[in-house]
């Protein structure tokens, strides 16, 4: 017997607007688990190390009858999302004690039994990335940036790309993917125009390699694009007026990669006036969920991406919150856009 | 010497709104040509048989400094467009007297010297299609329908497609491509929803195989799509509210093929409210100009399409106007949407 408290984060109620810590998302420490004796049903027992807190999680906190690209969370059950853990016990021949596993469905509990670990990927992490970087840069934002870019950009050296999350963007799919997109575009030899909502962030994206970096709260996006365009690629994390400006500044045959729309989960949408340019300029505009790109791109991603991060060819920063009881606050910060980098909750040290 | 009058249609002035016959587009019969003696400069002399009158031609009647997907017409020169002619003389080893040629740049004159016939394709027409059908169904509308469908639809048996040119659509790229799209979709085993702006046209599209055919002037498009959707493919010849309704009715991963937007050449555009669904439903929306698809698809098109028409597997009707002096009226009819089928001007019998 080796019984310990098993902290969990329970999805208690459908939020109206922002998810409220303690009300819609509740930390619960009333359960215990016997690490030596808990039945595994042929699966594995995993100790949770890190959990990524992503904007898309808000989209799962919805009434079950509303269809979306990802299933809703079940009420009174733990949340789940991208995470890394270490195997403590295994009854599955594919896993052994000490293996690190990465999954998009890691339950928000300190210890978790995964009876059917089909969606767990064993992580070798030969290059020794810290787990908070692994679960974000080499996880959802990294996959979003890399796979979206490889699949849809059709980037050619000399192309001009505009990358932005726009003004006041909240609830975006994967906001910090754009830091990676800027760098991937530079690695491909492109001219990068990018904007941010504060001078500090403008400096940061310039340090990542953006050729033209501007503050879209103080500078008119359409004027910048008129001066430095036409653009061949638009990585759209915002929609609205910015999308209209990009349509206007688009070159023939431009590729628009739709990765986020402002106020997507908590508010309304801004009508688009220039959509006819999709036709007149032969633009291709594609929305995507990274989940659908994984089958074709995962092997290359795993082969290339952690290495680029480890050797510093790609820079990435994360914001770490300590302890599973911080998940509610972390979700709120991400929804309100208060975070300056992707948020990771560190549940335990190795 | 064999000198004859050579009627021509001259582009005289940039139209404001609709192109006016006799003013912006002028028939001129003052020129003569010596069919035996006119110098060919190494090229060919062609007698024009039929000319297709397409909505896109209005887009070429614009100030030269305005960029678009197709170059502007030159003032005081003849119009040009899709046409079929027969070779009378040739100094080019690739062509001989009696060859029929098809080109997208056939000048609107009865006899035309083509010094560099690189863009002329020799037409064999083994299946014996009438030239007015050839120049339309097997020409621009046919290529638009076939190549756009093959390239972008990713059609799977059982998919639901919505095909429309919408209410009051004028100045559309290739309005009558949709008659062919309906039939191509049925050949691929799809469920076809289609609308038209008159009960007669609704009957016609039903006769082409549309499973659900309705009059969008008297029936609400959104309700029909809610009942018979979700849709996997939208062949969009209209934009505006219809595009919004289609976004709402789209299934995950739907393909939107943008082939026309209402009032595209002569008026304003309607803002789109549901564009964020491109992201949330992973929709791909693609505008195209058929000219860019020709390199990859022409061989298959020439192999399959005329045969499908000749054996009646694809039905198509045209509206024939007799005589080169009718081009101005034909252009006007097409811009105003007064035609019930693609318009062809028959310049000469064989």
XYZ file of C-alpha atoms in Angstrom:
700
model
C 0.000 0.000 0.000
C 1.294 3.401 -0.949
C -1.729 5.657 -0.643
C -1.384 9.350 -1.455
C -3.741 12.250 -2.048
C -4.650 12.530 -5.717
C -5.427 16.183 -6.499
C -7.774 16.669 -9.443
C -9.292 19.560 -11.400
C -12.995 18.945 -11.886
C -15.195 20.505 -14.570
C -18.197 21.501 -12.443
C -20.392 23.764 -14.577
C -20.663 25.328 -18.035
C -19.231 28.845 -17.733
C -21.021 31.928 -18.973
C -18.260 34.034 -20.483
C -14.975 33.343 -18.728
C -14.462 30.088 -16.817
C -14.402 30.856 -13.084
C -11.873 29.139 -10.832
C -13.606 27.479 -7.871
C -16.984 27.557 -9.587
C -16.882 26.102 -13.076
C -13.427 24.590 -12.621
C -12.756 23.255 -9.112
C -9.588 21.885 -7.568
C -10.411 18.843 -5.502
C -8.075 17.069 -3.057
C -10.518 14.642 -1.489
C -9.537 11.593 -3.468
C -6.717 9.222 -2.630
C -4.980 6.613 -4.734
C -2.945 3.546 -3.822
C -0.023 3.792 -6.204
C 0.955 0.176 -5.671
C -2.493 -1.339 -5.751
C -4.784 0.669 -7.965
C -6.071 -1.658 -10.713
C -4.752 -0.766 -14.163
C -7.082 -2.951 -16.242
C -4.223 -3.745 -18.600
C -3.160 -0.110 -18.872
C -0.654 2.196 -17.212
C -0.380 4.383 -14.129
C 1.086 7.785 -14.919
C 2.411 10.523 -12.669
C 1.557 13.863 -14.232
C 4.508 16.224 -14.699
C 3.298 19.152 -16.825
C -0.002 20.246 -18.379
C -0.374 22.799 -21.167
C -3.212 25.284 -20.663
C -4.576 26.196 -24.085
C -7.306 28.561 -25.246
C -9.095 25.759 -27.095
C -9.994 24.213 -23.711
C -12.646 26.883 -23.244
C -14.351 25.565 -26.387
C -14.777 22.197 -24.687
C -16.697 23.780 -21.790
C -19.973 23.912 -23.683
C -23.361 22.204 -23.652
C -22.956 18.678 -24.975
C -25.429 19.129 -27.835
C -23.365 21.896 -29.503
C -21.165 20.401 -32.202
C -17.603 21.605 -32.605
C -14.268 20.328 -33.813
C -13.450 18.809 -30.447
C -15.794 16.978 -28.064
C -17.113 18.778 -24.969
C -15.764 18.003 -21.492
C -17.903 15.761 -19.299
C -19.358 17.509 -16.262
C -18.045 16.341 -12.857
C -15.051 14.700 -14.484
C -11.467 16.004 -14.566
C -10.412 18.309 -17.388
C -7.888 16.900 -19.836
C -5.437 18.295 -22.336
C -1.875 18.173 -23.616
C 0.516 16.928 -21.005
C 3.574 14.884 -20.199
C 3.822 12.305 -17.456
C 6.028 9.462 -16.363
C 4.902 5.847 -16.163
C 4.935 4.425 -12.600
C 3.475 1.004 -13.401
C 2.456 -0.743 -16.583
C 0.402 -3.765 -17.559
C 0.650 -2.822 -21.236
C 3.580 -4.439 -23.056
C 4.079 -1.212 -25.077
C 5.057 0.772 -21.968
C 7.415 0.299 -19.052
C 8.118 2.046 -15.753
C 10.090 5.260 -16.336
C 8.779 5.892 -19.871
C 7.716 9.460 -20.479
C 4.406 9.763 -22.281
C 2.885 12.680 -24.160
C -0.834 12.805 -24.880
C -3.464 15.340 -25.811
C -5.834 13.731 -23.346
C -3.916 13.732 -20.081
C -6.404 14.082 -17.263
C -5.856 16.924 -14.857
C -5.032 14.771 -11.869
C -1.765 14.103 -10.133
C -1.897 10.374 -10.801
C -3.923 8.909 -13.582
C -4.765 5.437 -14.756
C -4.890 5.158 -18.516
C -6.544 1.849 -19.302
C -6.190 2.236 -23.024
C -2.964 4.155 -23.707
C -3.356 4.128 -27.510
C -3.188 7.918 -27.644
C -0.058 8.055 -25.472
C 3.146 8.599 -27.358
C 6.412 7.560 -25.713
C 8.705 10.584 -25.651
C 12.437 9.984 -25.889
C 13.452 13.646 -25.727
C 17.032 12.798 -26.630
C 17.845 16.477 -26.917
C 16.827 17.077 -23.294
C 14.234 19.832 -23.684
C 12.676 20.935 -20.383
C 9.189 19.391 -20.122
C 7.385 22.785 -20.035
C 9.007 23.589 -23.399
C 8.323 20.117 -24.694
C 4.614 20.188 -23.885
C 4.147 23.594 -25.590
C 6.761 24.347 -28.232
C 7.069 20.709 -29.142
C 3.379 20.218 -28.357
C 0.252 22.035 -29.445
C 1.642 25.481 -30.425
C 4.650 23.854 -32.077
C 2.565 21.354 -33.989
C 0.134 24.087 -34.983
C 2.903 26.323 -36.290
C 4.958 23.601 -37.961
C 2.186 21.513 -39.455
C 0.035 24.472 -40.518
C 3.064 26.093 -42.126
C 4.242 22.958 -43.910
C 0.780 22.006 -45.135
C -0.647 25.333 -46.260
C 2.009 28.036 -46.715
C 3.562 26.756 -49.959
C 6.380 29.099 -48.957
C 8.904 30.132 -51.557
C 12.096 32.047 -50.792
C 11.381 35.755 -51.185
C 7.681 35.480 -50.432
C 6.228 38.042 -48.064
C 4.267 36.741 -45.080
C 2.133 38.686 -42.627
C 1.815 37.032 -39.222
C -0.354 38.441 -36.499
C -2.636 37.826 -33.606
C -4.028 41.351 -33.905
C -5.273 43.822 -31.337
C -7.000 42.643 -28.205
C -7.002 39.071 -29.364
C -8.409 36.734 -26.776
C -9.522 33.147 -26.891
C -7.380 32.425 -29.919
C -6.692 28.863 -30.864
C -2.960 28.900 -30.235
C -1.761 32.489 -29.886
C 1.892 31.776 -29.336
C 2.214 29.616 -32.389
C 2.967 32.866 -34.192
C 6.324 33.270 -32.444
C 7.252 29.993 -34.075
C 5.663 30.862 -37.423
C 7.826 33.999 -37.651
C 10.928 31.900 -37.132
C 9.873 29.095 -39.502
C 9.218 31.719 -42.186
C 12.694 33.210 -41.684
C 14.256 29.737 -41.891
C 12.481 29.395 -45.271
C 13.956 32.700 -46.490
C 10.815 34.818 -46.362
C 10.252 38.485 -45.660
C 8.225 38.663 -42.442
C 5.791 41.398 -41.441
C 4.382 40.947 -37.966
C 2.502 42.953 -35.417
C 1.849 42.850 -31.699
C -0.189 44.793 -29.189
C 2.591 46.266 -27.040
C 5.992 47.827 -27.700
C 7.661 45.163 -25.575
C 6.090 42.410 -27.668
C 7.074 44.280 -30.845
C 10.677 44.216 -29.661
C 10.336 40.533 -28.936
C 9.007 39.588 -32.384
C 11.745 41.726 -33.937
C 14.283 39.729 -31.939
C 12.751 36.574 -33.413
C 13.562 37.860 -36.901
C 10.513 39.817 -38.106
C 11.728 42.232 -40.805
C 8.846 44.622 -40.236
C 7.472 44.657 -36.691
C 4.859 47.157 -35.554
C 2.409 47.867 -32.771
C -1.067 47.510 -34.251
C -2.549 49.596 -31.450
C -0.585 52.658 -32.545
C 0.084 51.932 -36.238
C -2.437 51.303 -39.023
C -2.123 47.738 -40.298
C -3.458 48.586 -43.778
C -0.794 51.298 -44.262
C 2.025 48.969 -43.221
C 0.786 46.286 -45.618
C 0.413 48.828 -48.433
C 4.022 49.870 -47.901
C 5.621 46.445 -47.422
C 3.198 44.189 -49.357
C 1.755 42.712 -51.394
C 1.672 39.642 -49.192
C 1.876 36.061 -50.409
C 0.934 34.417 -47.127
C -1.227 35.531 -44.220
C -1.059 33.622 -40.944
C -4.316 34.844 -39.457
C -4.731 34.689 -35.722
C -7.302 37.439 -35.500
C -9.805 37.806 -38.376
C -11.953 40.967 -38.478
C -10.499 44.203 -39.825
C -7.046 42.675 -39.980
C -8.326 39.953 -42.289
C -9.962 42.619 -44.460
C -6.674 44.549 -44.625
C -4.789 41.385 -45.518
C -7.273 40.532 -48.287
C -6.726 43.994 -49.715
C -2.936 43.645 -49.530
C -2.863 40.092 -50.873
C -1.012 39.206 -54.016
C -2.553 36.888 -56.598
C -2.540 33.297 -55.434
C -1.968 34.243 -51.793
C -2.419 31.624 -49.075
C -4.452 32.560 -45.988
C -3.971 30.248 -43.037
C -6.832 30.743 -40.600
C -5.608 29.907 -37.156
C -7.697 32.164 -34.959
C -10.518 34.660 -34.913
C -10.829 37.360 -32.311
C -13.438 36.904 -29.581
C -14.015 33.431 -30.933
C -15.214 31.825 -27.711
C -16.493 34.721 -25.647
C -18.105 37.210 -28.011
C -19.249 38.229 -31.484
C -17.573 38.534 -34.857
C -16.732 41.415 -37.139
C -18.191 41.232 -40.682
C -15.689 40.904 -43.532
C -16.018 43.276 -46.471
C -13.322 42.109 -48.892
C -14.110 38.408 -49.131
C -14.767 38.700 -52.892
C -11.011 39.128 -53.281
C -10.713 35.411 -52.558
C -12.150 35.024 -56.034
C -10.582 37.956 -57.863
C -7.107 37.183 -56.511
C -7.355 33.379 -56.544
C -6.681 33.233 -52.823
C -6.851 29.968 -50.925
C -8.099 30.378 -47.376
C -7.923 27.385 -45.106
C -9.033 26.823 -41.575
C -7.524 23.875 -39.799
C -7.389 21.961 -36.587
C -3.931 20.635 -35.954
C -5.408 17.300 -34.931
C -6.215 16.598 -38.576
C -2.673 17.365 -39.739
C -0.941 15.140 -37.186
C -1.174 11.855 -39.110
C 0.772 13.226 -42.097
C 3.230 15.475 -40.294
C 4.044 13.948 -36.921
C 7.059 11.955 -38.026
C 8.791 14.948 -39.610
C 7.774 17.148 -36.710
C 9.261 14.801 -34.107
C 12.370 14.430 -36.219
C 13.034 18.134 -36.831
C 11.327 20.299 -34.291
C 12.764 19.432 -30.845
C 16.233 19.556 -32.373
C 15.640 23.066 -33.788
C 14.532 24.147 -30.315
C 17.381 22.454 -28.490
C 20.057 24.007 -30.682
C 18.444 27.458 -30.470
C 17.476 27.754 -34.149
C 13.949 28.262 -32.802
C 13.424 30.326 -29.693
C 10.442 29.843 -27.433
C 9.399 31.006 -24.005
C 6.758 29.680 -21.642
C 5.044 30.888 -18.517
C 5.093 28.296 -15.746
C 2.538 28.154 -12.955
C 3.365 25.786 -10.105
C 0.856 23.238 -8.832
C -2.268 21.548 -10.135
C -4.448 23.859 -8.027
C -3.411 26.709 -10.368
C -5.223 25.285 -13.413
C -8.328 27.436 -12.861
C -6.293 30.644 -12.659
C -4.237 29.570 -15.642
C -7.324 28.949 -17.780
C -8.698 32.371 -16.849
C -5.408 34.123 -17.663
C -5.264 32.433 -21.055
C -8.869 33.352 -21.859
C -8.318 36.950 -20.855
C -5.050 37.108 -22.770
C -3.168 38.113 -19.602
C -0.376 35.652 -20.310
C 2.700 36.790 -22.215
C 3.621 33.281 -23.311
C 1.951 29.871 -23.418
C 1.008 28.754 -19.949
C 2.124 25.473 -18.465
C 1.106 24.122 -15.100
C 3.916 22.130 -13.525
C 2.245 19.451 -11.447
C 5.324 17.656 -10.194
C 9.058 17.482 -10.610
C 10.414 14.310 -12.094
C -5.737 39.402 -104.741
C -8.805 38.375 -102.800
C -9.763 41.483 -100.879
C -12.765 41.385 -98.559
C -14.207 43.602 -95.853
C -12.834 42.648 -92.426
C -15.405 43.539 -89.777
C -13.922 44.188 -86.352
C -15.164 44.997 -82.835
C -13.111 47.859 -81.414
C -12.705 48.700 -77.730
C -13.217 52.482 -77.848
C -13.607 53.688 -74.285
C -13.628 52.496 -70.680
C -17.288 51.974 -69.731
C -18.829 53.410 -66.611
C -21.110 50.657 -65.367
C -22.370 48.571 -68.275
C -20.424 48.513 -71.557
C -22.430 50.409 -74.192
C -22.670 49.055 -77.737
C -21.678 51.723 -80.275
C -19.897 53.789 -77.653
C -17.446 51.783 -75.593
C -17.551 48.783 -77.934
C -17.906 49.712 -81.617
C -18.423 47.505 -84.646
C -16.219 48.733 -87.486
C -16.418 47.611 -91.130
C -14.014 50.081 -92.683
C -11.018 47.784 -92.928
C -10.296 45.381 -95.776
C -7.952 42.437 -95.953
C -6.347 40.625 -98.897
C -6.796 37.007 -97.937
C -4.219 35.827 -100.455
C -1.615 38.513 -99.888
C -1.739 39.721 -96.284
C 1.714 39.103 -94.766
C 1.686 36.448 -92.063
C 5.166 37.083 -90.606
C 5.652 33.377 -90.133
C 2.207 32.907 -88.555
C -1.277 31.945 -89.660
C -4.378 33.564 -91.197
C -7.556 32.478 -89.452
C -11.192 32.888 -90.406
C -13.199 33.391 -87.236
C -16.140 31.024 -86.792
C -17.476 31.504 -83.248
C -16.669 33.742 -80.295
C -17.744 33.129 -76.697
C -19.025 36.219 -74.879
C -18.104 35.867 -71.221
C -18.727 38.032 -68.146
C -14.988 38.216 -67.426
C -14.534 40.395 -70.527
C -16.045 43.342 -68.651
C -13.169 43.067 -66.174
C -10.715 43.711 -69.002
C -12.411 47.027 -69.856
C -10.662 48.941 -67.095
C -7.972 51.584 -66.729
C -4.603 50.013 -67.546
C -3.080 50.824 -64.154
C -5.593 48.703 -62.222
C -4.154 45.262 -61.605
C -6.345 42.205 -61.979
C -6.033 38.539 -62.826
C -6.237 39.214 -66.535
C -4.640 42.097 -68.481
C -6.822 45.010 -69.593
C -7.891 45.401 -73.226
C -5.958 47.952 -75.279
C -8.015 50.962 -76.347
C -8.690 51.305 -80.087
C -7.789 47.672 -80.652
C -10.186 44.771 -81.223
C -11.555 42.855 -78.248
C -10.390 39.273 -77.914
C -11.582 36.188 -76.115
C -12.342 32.488 -76.441
C -13.045 31.505 -79.999
C -12.707 28.933 -82.721
C -11.536 29.648 -86.247
C -10.287 27.803 -89.289
C -6.819 28.269 -90.776
C -6.881 29.750 -94.306
C -3.106 30.045 -94.802
C -0.098 29.100 -92.729
C 3.604 29.884 -92.658
C 3.975 28.037 -89.361
C 4.970 24.372 -89.711
C 2.714 23.516 -86.756
C -0.451 24.487 -88.628
C -1.954 23.788 -92.047
C -4.876 25.096 -94.082
C -8.145 23.646 -92.793
C -6.964 23.161 -89.190
C -9.433 24.349 -86.605
C -7.854 26.373 -83.811
C -9.137 27.225 -80.372
C -7.640 30.090 -78.386
C -8.541 32.298 -75.460
C -7.170 35.286 -77.367
C -9.032 35.215 -80.652
C -9.421 38.794 -81.829
C -12.920 39.951 -82.591
C -12.408 40.348 -86.310
C -13.648 38.263 -89.206
C -10.158 37.447 -90.416
C -7.169 37.597 -88.141
C -3.452 37.190 -88.621
C -1.832 35.413 -85.681
C 1.908 35.909 -86.051
C 2.738 33.858 -83.003
C 0.164 31.081 -82.716
C 1.669 29.569 -79.552
C -1.593 29.960 -77.706
C -3.620 28.361 -80.497
C -4.590 24.783 -79.890
C -5.473 22.612 -82.863
C -8.921 21.170 -82.293
C -9.705 17.779 -83.721
C -13.283 17.561 -82.475
C -13.522 13.924 -83.475
C -16.889 13.663 -81.791
C -18.322 16.400 -84.027
C -19.616 18.888 -81.439
C -21.165 22.019 -82.972
C -18.680 24.881 -82.636
C -20.950 27.008 -80.416
C -21.053 24.119 -77.942
C -17.356 23.504 -78.337
C -16.355 27.085 -77.601
C -18.510 27.195 -74.440
C -19.182 23.784 -72.915
C -15.817 22.496 -74.071
C -14.343 25.975 -73.597
C -14.397 28.425 -70.715
C -17.505 27.295 -68.780
C -16.618 23.653 -69.347
C -13.019 24.116 -68.270
C -14.153 26.156 -65.259
C -16.602 23.493 -64.152
C -14.412 20.478 -64.881
C -11.073 21.808 -63.695
C -12.455 23.619 -60.646
C -14.378 20.502 -59.692
C -11.468 18.107 -60.192
C -8.963 20.345 -58.422
C -10.888 21.557 -55.398
C -14.019 19.470 -54.701
C -12.321 16.349 -53.288
C -15.714 14.810 -53.985
C -16.584 11.527 -52.323
C -19.654 9.459 -53.154
C -22.448 10.472 -50.795
C -21.143 13.980 -50.191
C -23.675 16.788 -50.304
C -22.916 19.727 -52.597
C -24.697 23.050 -52.841
C -24.380 24.723 -56.236
C -25.787 28.141 -56.936
C -25.444 31.418 -58.707
C -27.884 33.012 -56.252
C -30.459 35.749 -56.636
C -29.906 38.617 -59.041
C -26.413 37.460 -59.832
C -24.826 39.535 -62.551
C -21.289 39.828 -63.814
C -20.395 36.406 -62.535
C -17.263 34.774 -63.765
C -18.851 31.904 -65.608
C -22.490 31.628 -64.591
C -23.412 28.643 -66.681
C -20.580 26.524 -65.418
C -23.010 25.508 -62.684
C -25.198 23.557 -65.094
C -22.131 21.425 -65.718
C -21.114 21.300 -62.054
C -24.522 19.839 -61.142
C -24.022 17.094 -63.713
C -20.376 16.400 -62.776
C -21.442 16.067 -59.136
C -24.158 13.580 -60.078
C -21.659 11.572 -62.153
C -19.509 11.409 -58.979
C -22.447 10.061 -56.951
C -23.186 13.166 -54.869
C -26.395 14.565 -53.450
C -26.957 17.906 -55.208
C -28.782 20.915 -53.797
C -29.127 23.745 -56.293
C -31.073 26.934 -56.653
C -32.089 29.278 -59.453
C -33.923 32.566 -59.767
C -36.954 31.453 -61.768
C -39.285 28.471 -61.720
C -38.346 27.644 -65.305
C -34.667 27.525 -64.402
C -35.496 25.437 -61.308
C -37.183 22.905 -63.594
C -34.134 22.957 -65.834
C -31.628 22.281 -63.052
C -33.909 19.509 -61.780
C -33.822 17.989 -65.266
C -30.018 18.090 -65.039
C -30.182 15.888 -61.953
C -30.338 18.230 -58.941
C -31.876 16.262 -56.061
C -33.108 19.394 -54.308
C -33.896 22.307 -56.626
C -35.502 25.499 -55.371
C -36.228 29.077 -56.344
C -34.113 31.291 -54.098
C -36.379 34.254 -54.771
C -39.329 32.521 -53.132
C -37.631 30.032 -50.772
C -35.180 30.740 -47.954
C -31.771 29.280 -48.769
C -30.782 28.869 -45.106
C -33.901 26.782 -44.374
C -33.294 24.502 -47.343
C -29.678 23.974 -46.285
C -30.715 23.331 -42.674
C -33.117 20.657 -43.913
C -30.912 18.977 -46.514
C -27.422 19.743 -45.193
C -24.871 19.759 -43.767
C -23.009 20.401 -46.983
C -19.565 19.071 -47.813
C -18.985 21.216 -50.893
C -20.208 24.677 -51.888
C -19.786 25.806 -55.478
C -20.194 29.514 -54.888
C -21.224 31.685 -57.805
C -22.761 34.429 -55.700
C -21.144 35.229 -52.329
C -23.054 37.526 -49.953
C -25.876 36.141 -47.822
C -25.766 32.854 -49.702
C -22.127 32.394 -48.712
C -23.052 33.156 -45.092
C -25.848 30.577 -45.222
C -23.484 28.011 -46.727
C -20.851 28.670 -44.025
C -23.524 28.062 -41.422
C -24.662 24.833 -43.106
C -21.144 23.568 -43.788
C -19.916 20.304 -42.371
C -16.429 20.005 -40.885
C -13.765 19.979 -43.558
C -16.103 21.413 -46.207
C -14.660 22.713 -49.478
C -15.848 26.109 -50.747
C -15.086 26.759 -54.395
C -15.344 30.482 -55.056
C -16.295 30.978 -58.644
C -18.267 34.210 -58.552
C -19.416 37.037 -56.342
C -22.561 39.016 -56.973
C -22.180 42.486 -58.512
C -18.496 41.757 -58.877
C -17.802 44.096 -61.779
C -20.536 46.708 -61.571
C -21.295 47.293 -57.908
C -20.561 46.774 -54.226
C -20.211 43.742 -52.006
C -22.184 42.376 -49.088
C -20.228 41.867 -45.839
C -19.831 38.285 -44.624
C -20.712 37.515 -41.005
C -19.800 33.839 -40.613
C -16.248 33.805 -41.933
C -14.901 32.593 -38.566
C -16.501 29.239 -39.387
C -13.669 28.740 -41.867
C -11.552 28.232 -38.771
C -13.961 26.468 -36.462
C -15.059 24.004 -39.165
C -11.686 23.604 -40.898
C -13.151 24.796 -44.171
C -10.959 25.354 -47.198
C -12.147 28.213 -49.378
C -10.456 28.691 -52.704
C -10.821 31.270 -55.401
C -9.476 30.357 -58.782
C -9.014 31.501 -62.318
C -9.349 28.611 -64.684
C -6.311 29.832 -66.595
C -4.109 28.643 -63.729
C -5.633 25.172 -63.713
C -5.266 24.569 -67.449
C -1.664 23.309 -67.409
C -2.478 20.397 -65.080
C -5.947 19.522 -66.314
C -6.142 20.218 -70.036
C -5.119 16.778 -71.214
C -7.773 14.999 -69.127
C -10.329 17.627 -70.007
C -9.789 17.243 -73.756
C -9.828 13.493 -73.374
C -13.038 13.221 -71.341
C -15.195 16.262 -71.705
C -16.195 16.566 -75.390
C -17.011 12.882 -75.373
C -19.315 13.261 -72.336
C -21.085 16.082 -74.180
C -21.302 14.253 -77.496
C -22.840 11.139 -75.972
C -25.300 13.180 -73.896
C -23.889 12.258 -70.464
C -23.536 16.012 -70.000
C -26.230 18.322 -71.284
C -25.532 21.906 -72.240
C -27.362 24.688 -74.032
C -26.102 27.906 -75.576
C -27.645 31.090 -76.866
C -26.397 31.966 -80.330
C -26.347 35.513 -81.726
C -25.617 35.805 -85.425
C -22.954 38.170 -86.778
C -19.881 39.930 -85.413
C -21.839 43.202 -85.196
C -23.828 41.628 -82.331
C -20.868 41.474 -79.928
C -21.768 44.767 -78.208
C -25.347 43.647 -77.565
C -24.133 40.239 -76.446
C -21.709 41.752 -73.928
C -24.474 43.928 -72.530
C -26.888 40.999 -72.228
C -24.279 38.951 -70.370
C -23.470 41.806 -67.990
C -27.130 42.406 -67.239
C -27.777 38.694 -66.837
C -30.456 38.757 -69.542
C -29.109 35.629 -71.178
C -30.537 32.239 -70.243
C -27.457 30.338 -71.388
C -23.869 31.163 -72.329
C -23.807 33.509 -75.295
C -21.914 32.727 -78.466
C -21.578 35.033 -81.440
C -21.460 33.059 -84.648
C -19.268 35.088 -87.008
C -19.267 32.746 -89.990
C -20.365 29.308 -91.068
C -17.590 26.902 -91.945
